[in-house]
Amino acid sequence: MKLVIAIVHDEDAKSLLEELTTSEFRVTKLASTGGFLKAGNTTVLVGVEDNELDRLKEIIGENCQSRKEMVTSPAPVSGTTGVFIPYPVEVTVGGATVFVVDVEDYIKL
Ligand code: 2BA
């Protein structure tokens, strides 16, 4: 069995959860925050049998788009003055960042 941890854009979370539950996956949704953009995102936990993993990855891929976002980054005016001015930088976020972890035990008490 695997635990899939998928970090997805908030805007994709609703359709992803609907599709996963319709497809009879058991899902937990957590509100999370990206360390770089410091913006909200959604972390989805799904426990699956090994033979369901490919289908799960397909559904995540189909429901999560990558997006360009602007982040304001400080740039030094001069290497020695220590003065910083902000400037916009474009980053590509997602579709989904997916971790697949082996599950040692799965019990319900
Ligand atoms: P954030 O940390 O807010 O990162 C948003 C996007 O900013 C990233 O998109 C990436 O394009 C860029 N980025 C992140 N850290 C960067 C850095 N140190 N320098 C330059 N650009 C950087 P994604 O890679 O698609 O990640 C989306 C979200 O997934 C992340 O939000 C974070 O919450 C999570 N994530 C991604 N990789 C992770 C990892 N290895 N461990 C834990 N969480 C991760």
Short mmCIF file of N, CA and C and ligand atoms in Angstrom, two decimals:
data_model
loop_
_atom_site.label_atom_id
_atom_site.label_comp_id
_atom_site.label_asym_id
_atom_site.label_seq_id
_atom_site.Cartn_x
_atom_site.Cartn_y
_atom_site.Cartn_z
N MET A 1 0.84 -1.20 0.00
CA MET A 1 0.00 0.00 0.00
C MET A 1 0.88 1.25 0.00
N LYS A 2 0.37 2.33 -0.60
CA LYS A 2 1.10 3.60 -0.68
C LYS A 2 0.26 4.72 -0.07
N LEU A 3 0.97 5.69 0.49
CA LEU A 3 0.32 6.96 0.85
C LEU A 3 0.80 7.99 -0.16
N VAL A 4 -0.15 8.58 -0.88
CA VAL A 4 0.18 9.61 -1.86
C VAL A 4 -0.14 10.97 -1.23
N ILE A 5 0.87 11.82 -1.23
CA ILE A 5 0.72 13.18 -0.70
C ILE A 5 0.86 14.11 -1.90
N ALA A 6 -0.22 14.79 -2.25
CA ALA A 6 -0.21 15.66 -3.43
C ALA A 6 -0.47 17.09 -3.01
N ILE A 7 0.45 17.98 -3.38
CA ILE A 7 0.26 19.41 -3.09
C ILE A 7 -0.23 20.05 -4.38
N VAL A 8 -1.42 20.64 -4.31
CA VAL A 8 -2.07 21.15 -5.53
C VAL A 8 -2.53 22.58 -5.32
N HIS A 9 -2.82 23.24 -6.43
CA HIS A 9 -3.33 24.62 -6.37
C HIS A 9 -4.74 24.60 -5.78
N ASP A 10 -5.04 25.60 -4.95
CA ASP A 10 -6.39 25.67 -4.35
C ASP A 10 -7.48 25.60 -5.42
N GLU A 11 -7.24 26.26 -6.56
CA GLU A 11 -8.28 26.31 -7.60
C GLU A 11 -8.56 24.94 -8.22
N ASP A 12 -7.60 24.01 -8.11
CA ASP A 12 -7.80 22.67 -8.68
C ASP A 12 -8.36 21.69 -7.65
N ALA A 13 -8.34 22.08 -6.38
CA ALA A 13 -8.64 21.13 -5.31
C ALA A 13 -10.06 20.59 -5.40
N LYS A 14 -11.03 21.49 -5.72
CA LYS A 14 -12.44 21.06 -5.69
C LYS A 14 -12.69 19.97 -6.75
N SER A 15 -12.27 20.23 -7.97
CA SER A 15 -12.53 19.23 -9.03
C SER A 15 -11.74 17.95 -8.76
N LEU A 16 -10.53 18.10 -8.22
CA LEU A 16 -9.74 16.91 -7.93
C LEU A 16 -10.43 16.04 -6.87
N LEU A 17 -10.91 16.69 -5.80
CA LEU A 17 -11.57 15.91 -4.74
C LEU A 17 -12.84 15.25 -5.24
N GLU A 18 -13.60 15.98 -6.08
CA GLU A 18 -14.83 15.39 -6.62
C GLU A 18 -14.52 14.16 -7.45
N GLU A 19 -13.51 14.29 -8.31
CA GLU A 19 -13.14 13.19 -9.19
C GLU A 19 -12.62 11.99 -8.38
N LEU A 20 -11.83 12.29 -7.35
CA LEU A 20 -11.27 11.18 -6.54
C LEU A 20 -12.36 10.45 -5.78
N THR A 21 -13.29 11.20 -5.19
CA THR A 21 -14.34 10.53 -4.42
C THR A 21 -15.30 9.78 -5.34
N THR A 22 -15.59 10.38 -6.52
CA THR A 22 -16.43 9.68 -7.50
C THR A 22 -15.77 8.37 -7.92
N SER A 23 -14.45 8.39 -8.00
CA SER A 23 -13.72 7.18 -8.41
C SER A 23 -13.43 6.25 -7.23
N GLU A 24 -14.05 6.58 -6.07
CA GLU A 24 -14.01 5.72 -4.88
C GLU A 24 -12.65 5.65 -4.19
N PHE A 25 -11.84 6.70 -4.37
CA PHE A 25 -10.64 6.83 -3.54
C PHE A 25 -11.04 7.45 -2.21
N ARG A 26 -10.30 7.09 -1.16
CA ARG A 26 -10.53 7.72 0.15
C ARG A 26 -9.50 8.82 0.32
N VAL A 27 -9.99 10.01 0.63
CA VAL A 27 -9.16 11.21 0.51
C VAL A 27 -9.26 12.07 1.77
N THR A 28 -8.14 12.67 2.15
CA THR A 28 -8.15 13.71 3.19
C THR A 28 -7.55 14.97 2.59
N LYS A 29 -8.23 16.10 2.83
CA LYS A 29 -7.77 17.39 2.29
C LYS A 29 -7.26 18.24 3.44
N LEU A 30 -6.06 18.78 3.28
CA LEU A 30 -5.48 19.65 4.31
C LEU A 30 -5.22 21.03 3.69
N ALA A 31 -5.50 22.07 4.45
CA ALA A 31 -5.12 23.42 4.00
C ALA A 31 -3.64 23.60 4.30
N SER A 32 -2.87 24.05 3.31
CA SER A 32 -1.43 24.18 3.52
C SER A 32 -0.95 25.50 2.91
N THR A 33 0.30 25.82 3.17
CA THR A 33 0.87 27.08 2.68
C THR A 33 2.24 26.80 2.09
N GLY A 34 2.48 27.27 0.88
CA GLY A 34 3.79 27.08 0.24
C GLY A 34 4.84 27.96 0.90
N GLY A 35 5.99 27.38 1.13
CA GLY A 35 7.05 28.12 1.82
C GLY A 35 7.62 29.25 0.98
N PHE A 36 7.60 29.12 -0.35
CA PHE A 36 8.22 30.12 -1.22
C PHE A 36 7.27 31.28 -1.48
N LEU A 37 6.07 30.99 -2.00
CA LEU A 37 5.10 32.06 -2.30
C LEU A 37 4.36 32.52 -1.05
N LYS A 38 4.39 31.71 -0.02
CA LYS A 38 3.64 31.97 1.22
C LYS A 38 2.16 32.19 0.90
N ALA A 39 1.68 31.43 -0.08
CA ALA A 39 0.27 31.48 -0.48
C ALA A 39 -0.36 30.14 -0.15
N GLY A 40 -1.68 30.15 0.04
CA GLY A 40 -2.40 28.93 0.36
C GLY A 40 -2.33 27.93 -0.78
N ASN A 41 -2.17 26.67 -0.45
CA ASN A 41 -2.37 25.60 -1.42
C ASN A 41 -3.07 24.47 -0.68
N THR A 42 -3.31 23.38 -1.37
CA THR A 42 -4.07 22.28 -0.77
C THR A 42 -3.23 21.01 -0.81
N THR A 43 -3.15 20.32 0.32
CA THR A 43 -2.45 19.04 0.36
C THR A 43 -3.49 17.94 0.47
N VAL A 44 -3.39 16.97 -0.44
CA VAL A 44 -4.36 15.87 -0.49
C VAL A 44 -3.64 14.58 -0.11
N LEU A 45 -4.18 13.85 0.85
CA LEU A 45 -3.64 12.56 1.26
C LEU A 45 -4.55 11.45 0.73
N VAL A 46 -3.95 10.48 0.07
CA VAL A 46 -4.75 9.36 -0.44
C VAL A 46 -4.01 8.05 -0.15
N GLY A 47 -4.64 7.17 0.59
CA GLY A 47 -4.10 5.83 0.81
C GLY A 47 -4.62 4.91 -0.28
N VAL A 48 -3.70 4.23 -0.99
CA VAL A 48 -4.14 3.39 -2.11
C VAL A 48 -3.39 2.07 -2.15
N GLU A 49 -4.04 1.06 -2.71
CA GLU A 49 -3.35 -0.18 -3.02
C GLU A 49 -2.41 0.09 -4.20
N ASP A 50 -1.34 -0.70 -4.27
CA ASP A 50 -0.34 -0.46 -5.32
C ASP A 50 -0.94 -0.46 -6.73
N ASN A 51 -1.93 -1.33 -6.95
CA ASN A 51 -2.48 -1.42 -8.31
C ASN A 51 -3.40 -0.24 -8.66
N GLU A 52 -3.70 0.63 -7.69
CA GLU A 52 -4.53 1.81 -7.97
C GLU A 52 -3.69 3.07 -8.21
N LEU A 53 -2.38 2.93 -8.02
CA LEU A 53 -1.51 4.11 -8.04
C LEU A 53 -1.50 4.82 -9.40
N ASP A 54 -1.41 4.04 -10.47
CA ASP A 54 -1.35 4.66 -11.80
C ASP A 54 -2.62 5.46 -12.09
N ARG A 55 -3.78 4.87 -11.75
CA ARG A 55 -5.06 5.56 -11.99
C ARG A 55 -5.11 6.87 -11.17
N LEU A 56 -4.62 6.78 -9.92
CA LEU A 56 -4.62 7.97 -9.07
C LEU A 56 -3.75 9.08 -9.68
N LYS A 57 -2.56 8.71 -10.15
CA LYS A 57 -1.67 9.72 -10.75
C LYS A 57 -2.32 10.33 -11.99
N GLU A 58 -3.02 9.50 -12.76
CA GLU A 58 -3.72 9.99 -13.96
C GLU A 58 -4.76 11.05 -13.57
N ILE A 59 -5.55 10.74 -12.54
CA ILE A 59 -6.62 11.67 -12.13
C ILE A 59 -6.00 12.98 -11.63
N ILE A 60 -4.92 12.88 -10.86
CA ILE A 60 -4.27 14.10 -10.37
C ILE A 60 -3.77 14.92 -11.56
N GLY A 61 -3.11 14.24 -12.51
CA GLY A 61 -2.59 14.94 -13.70
C GLY A 61 -3.68 15.61 -14.51
N GLU A 62 -4.82 14.93 -14.64
CA GLU A 62 -5.92 15.46 -15.46
C GLU A 62 -6.58 16.67 -14.81
N ASN A 63 -6.50 16.77 -13.48
CA ASN A 63 -7.24 17.82 -12.78
C ASN A 63 -6.39 18.98 -12.28
N CYS A 64 -5.07 18.89 -12.46
CA CYS A 64 -4.20 19.94 -11.91
C CYS A 64 -3.37 20.57 -13.03
N GLN A 65 -3.57 21.87 -13.21
CA GLN A 65 -2.83 22.58 -14.27
C GLN A 65 -1.66 23.34 -13.67
N SER A 66 -0.62 23.53 -14.48
CA SER A 66 0.44 24.42 -14.00
C SER A 66 0.05 25.86 -14.34
N ARG A 67 0.52 26.78 -13.51
CA ARG A 67 0.18 28.20 -13.67
C ARG A 67 1.41 29.05 -13.47
N LYS A 68 1.42 30.19 -14.13
CA LYS A 68 2.48 31.18 -13.91
C LYS A 68 2.01 32.14 -12.82
N GLU A 69 2.84 32.37 -11.84
CA GLU A 69 2.50 33.35 -10.80
C GLU A 69 3.66 34.30 -10.62
N MET A 70 3.33 35.54 -10.24
CA MET A 70 4.36 36.54 -10.02
C MET A 70 4.66 36.61 -8.52
N VAL A 71 5.93 36.67 -8.21
CA VAL A 71 6.33 36.83 -6.82
C VAL A 71 7.28 38.01 -6.78
N THR A 72 7.19 38.81 -5.72
CA THR A 72 8.07 39.97 -5.59
C THR A 72 9.29 39.56 -4.80
N SER A 73 10.44 39.72 -5.44
CA SER A 73 11.68 39.27 -4.81
C SER A 73 12.58 40.47 -4.57
N PRO A 74 13.21 40.54 -3.41
CA PRO A 74 14.12 41.66 -3.19
C PRO A 74 15.43 41.46 -3.93
N ALA A 75 15.96 42.52 -4.54
CA ALA A 75 17.26 42.45 -5.22
C ALA A 75 18.18 43.50 -4.62
N PRO A 76 19.42 43.18 -4.37
CA PRO A 76 20.32 44.20 -3.82
C PRO A 76 20.57 45.30 -4.85
N VAL A 77 20.47 46.56 -4.44
CA VAL A 77 20.79 47.68 -5.31
C VAL A 77 22.28 47.64 -5.62
N SER A 78 23.04 47.34 -4.58
CA SER A 78 24.48 47.18 -4.76
C SER A 78 24.92 46.07 -3.82
N GLY A 79 25.89 45.31 -4.25
CA GLY A 79 26.36 44.20 -3.43
C GLY A 79 26.87 44.62 -2.07
N THR A 80 27.26 45.85 -1.90
CA THR A 80 27.89 46.25 -0.63
C THR A 80 27.02 47.15 0.24
N THR A 81 25.98 47.79 -0.38
CA THR A 81 25.21 48.75 0.43
C THR A 81 24.22 48.06 1.37
N GLY A 82 23.81 46.87 1.03
CA GLY A 82 22.78 46.20 1.83
C GLY A 82 21.40 46.77 1.60
N VAL A 83 21.24 47.63 0.56
CA VAL A 83 19.93 48.21 0.23
C VAL A 83 19.24 47.28 -0.77
N PHE A 84 17.94 47.00 -0.52
CA PHE A 84 17.21 46.08 -1.40
C PHE A 84 16.02 46.78 -2.03
N ILE A 85 15.78 46.50 -3.32
CA ILE A 85 14.53 46.95 -3.96
C ILE A 85 13.79 45.73 -4.46
N PRO A 86 12.43 45.74 -4.35
CA PRO A 86 11.68 44.58 -4.83
C PRO A 86 11.56 44.58 -6.34
N TYR A 87 11.57 43.39 -6.95
CA TYR A 87 11.28 43.29 -8.38
C TYR A 87 10.48 42.01 -8.61
N PRO A 88 9.56 42.02 -9.63
CA PRO A 88 8.70 40.86 -9.84
C PRO A 88 9.43 39.73 -10.57
N VAL A 89 9.18 38.52 -10.14
CA VAL A 89 9.77 37.33 -10.77
C VAL A 89 8.62 36.37 -11.07
N GLU A 90 8.63 35.76 -12.27
CA GLU A 90 7.58 34.81 -12.63
C GLU A 90 8.03 33.40 -12.25
N VAL A 91 7.17 32.66 -11.55
CA VAL A 91 7.47 31.25 -11.25
C VAL A 91 6.33 30.38 -11.79
N THR A 92 6.68 29.17 -12.17
CA THR A 92 5.66 28.21 -12.62
C THR A 92 5.29 27.32 -11.44
N VAL A 93 4.01 27.31 -11.10
CA VAL A 93 3.55 26.53 -9.94
C VAL A 93 2.75 25.33 -10.44
N GLY A 94 3.12 24.16 -9.90
CA GLY A 94 2.34 22.95 -10.16
C GLY A 94 2.40 22.52 -11.60
N GLY A 95 1.40 21.88 -12.10
CA GLY A 95 0.21 21.21 -11.66
C GLY A 95 0.15 20.65 -10.26
N ALA A 96 0.88 19.58 -9.97
CA ALA A 96 0.82 19.00 -8.64
C ALA A 96 2.22 18.50 -8.28
N THR A 97 2.54 18.65 -6.99
CA THR A 97 3.78 18.06 -6.47
C THR A 97 3.36 16.81 -5.71
N VAL A 98 3.84 15.65 -6.16
CA VAL A 98 3.31 14.39 -5.63
C VAL A 98 4.42 13.56 -4.99
N PHE A 99 4.21 13.17 -3.75
CA PHE A 99 5.11 12.25 -3.06
C PHE A 99 4.38 10.91 -2.90
N VAL A 100 5.09 9.82 -3.15
CA VAL A 100 4.51 8.48 -2.95
C VAL A 100 5.34 7.78 -1.89
N VAL A 101 4.68 7.38 -0.80
CA VAL A 101 5.38 6.83 0.36
C VAL A 101 4.87 5.42 0.63
N ASP A 102 5.78 4.49 0.89
CA ASP A 102 5.37 3.13 1.27
C ASP A 102 4.67 3.16 2.63
N VAL A 103 3.57 2.44 2.74
CA VAL A 103 2.83 2.38 4.01
C VAL A 103 3.17 1.06 4.70
N GLU A 104 3.67 1.15 5.91
CA GLU A 104 4.04 -0.07 6.63
C GLU A 104 2.81 -0.78 7.18
N ASP A 105 1.86 0.00 7.62
CA ASP A 105 0.67 -0.58 8.24
C ASP A 105 -0.52 0.36 8.01
N TYR A 106 -1.70 -0.21 7.86
CA TYR A 106 -2.92 0.61 7.68
C TYR A 106 -3.99 -0.05 8.55
N ILE A 107 -4.34 0.60 9.66
CA ILE A 107 -5.31 -0.01 10.57
C ILE A 107 -6.39 1.00 10.93
N LYS A 108 -7.57 0.51 11.19
CA LYS A 108 -8.65 1.35 11.70
C LYS A 108 -9.06 0.76 13.03
N LEU A 109 -8.98 1.56 14.07
CA LEU A 109 -9.29 1.06 15.42
C LEU A 109 -10.63 1.59 15.90
P1 2BA B 1 5.76 27.20 -2.83
O1 2BA B 1 6.85 26.82 -1.89
O2 2BA B 1 4.99 28.44 -2.52
O3 2BA B 1 6.44 27.32 -4.28
C1 2BA B 1 5.71 27.84 -5.39
C2 2BA B 1 6.55 27.77 -6.65
O4 2BA B 1 7.68 28.64 -6.50
C3 2BA B 1 7.15 26.38 -6.93
O5 2BA B 1 6.20 25.62 -7.66
C4 2BA B 1 8.40 26.72 -7.72
O6 2BA B 1 8.10 26.99 -9.08
C5 2BA B 1 8.84 28.04 -7.10
N1 2BA B 1 9.83 27.85 -6.05
C6 2BA B 1 9.69 27.22 -4.87
N2 2BA B 1 10.81 27.29 -4.13
C7 2BA B 1 11.68 27.98 -4.86
C8 2BA B 1 13.02 28.41 -4.64
N3 2BA B 1 13.68 28.11 -3.52
N4 2BA B 1 13.62 29.13 -5.62
C9 2BA B 1 12.97 29.44 -6.77
N5 2BA B 1 11.70 29.09 -7.03
C10 2BA B 1 11.06 28.37 -6.09
P2 2BA B 1 6.11 24.05 -7.42
O7 2BA B 1 7.49 23.43 -7.49
O8 2BA B 1 5.09 23.53 -8.37
O9 2BA B 1 5.61 23.84 -5.93
C11 2BA B 1 4.28 24.15 -5.53
C12 2BA B 1 4.14 23.95 -4.05
O10 2BA B 1 4.38 22.57 -3.74
C13 2BA B 1 5.16 24.72 -3.21
O11 2BA B 1 4.71 26.03 -2.95
C14 2BA B 1 5.23 23.87 -1.94
O12 2BA B 1 4.11 24.15 -1.10
C15 2BA B 1 5.07 22.46 -2.49
N6 2BA B 1 6.35 21.80 -2.73
C16 2BA B 1 7.03 21.73 -3.90
N7 2BA B 1 8.14 21.00 -3.78
C17 2BA B 1 8.17 20.57 -2.50
C18 2BA B 1 9.09 19.78 -1.75
N8 2BA B 1 10.22 19.25 -2.30
N9 2BA B 1 8.83 19.55 -0.44
C19 2BA B 1 7.72 20.06 0.12
N10 2BA B 1 6.82 20.83 -0.52
C20 2BA B 1 7.04 21.09 -1.83
#
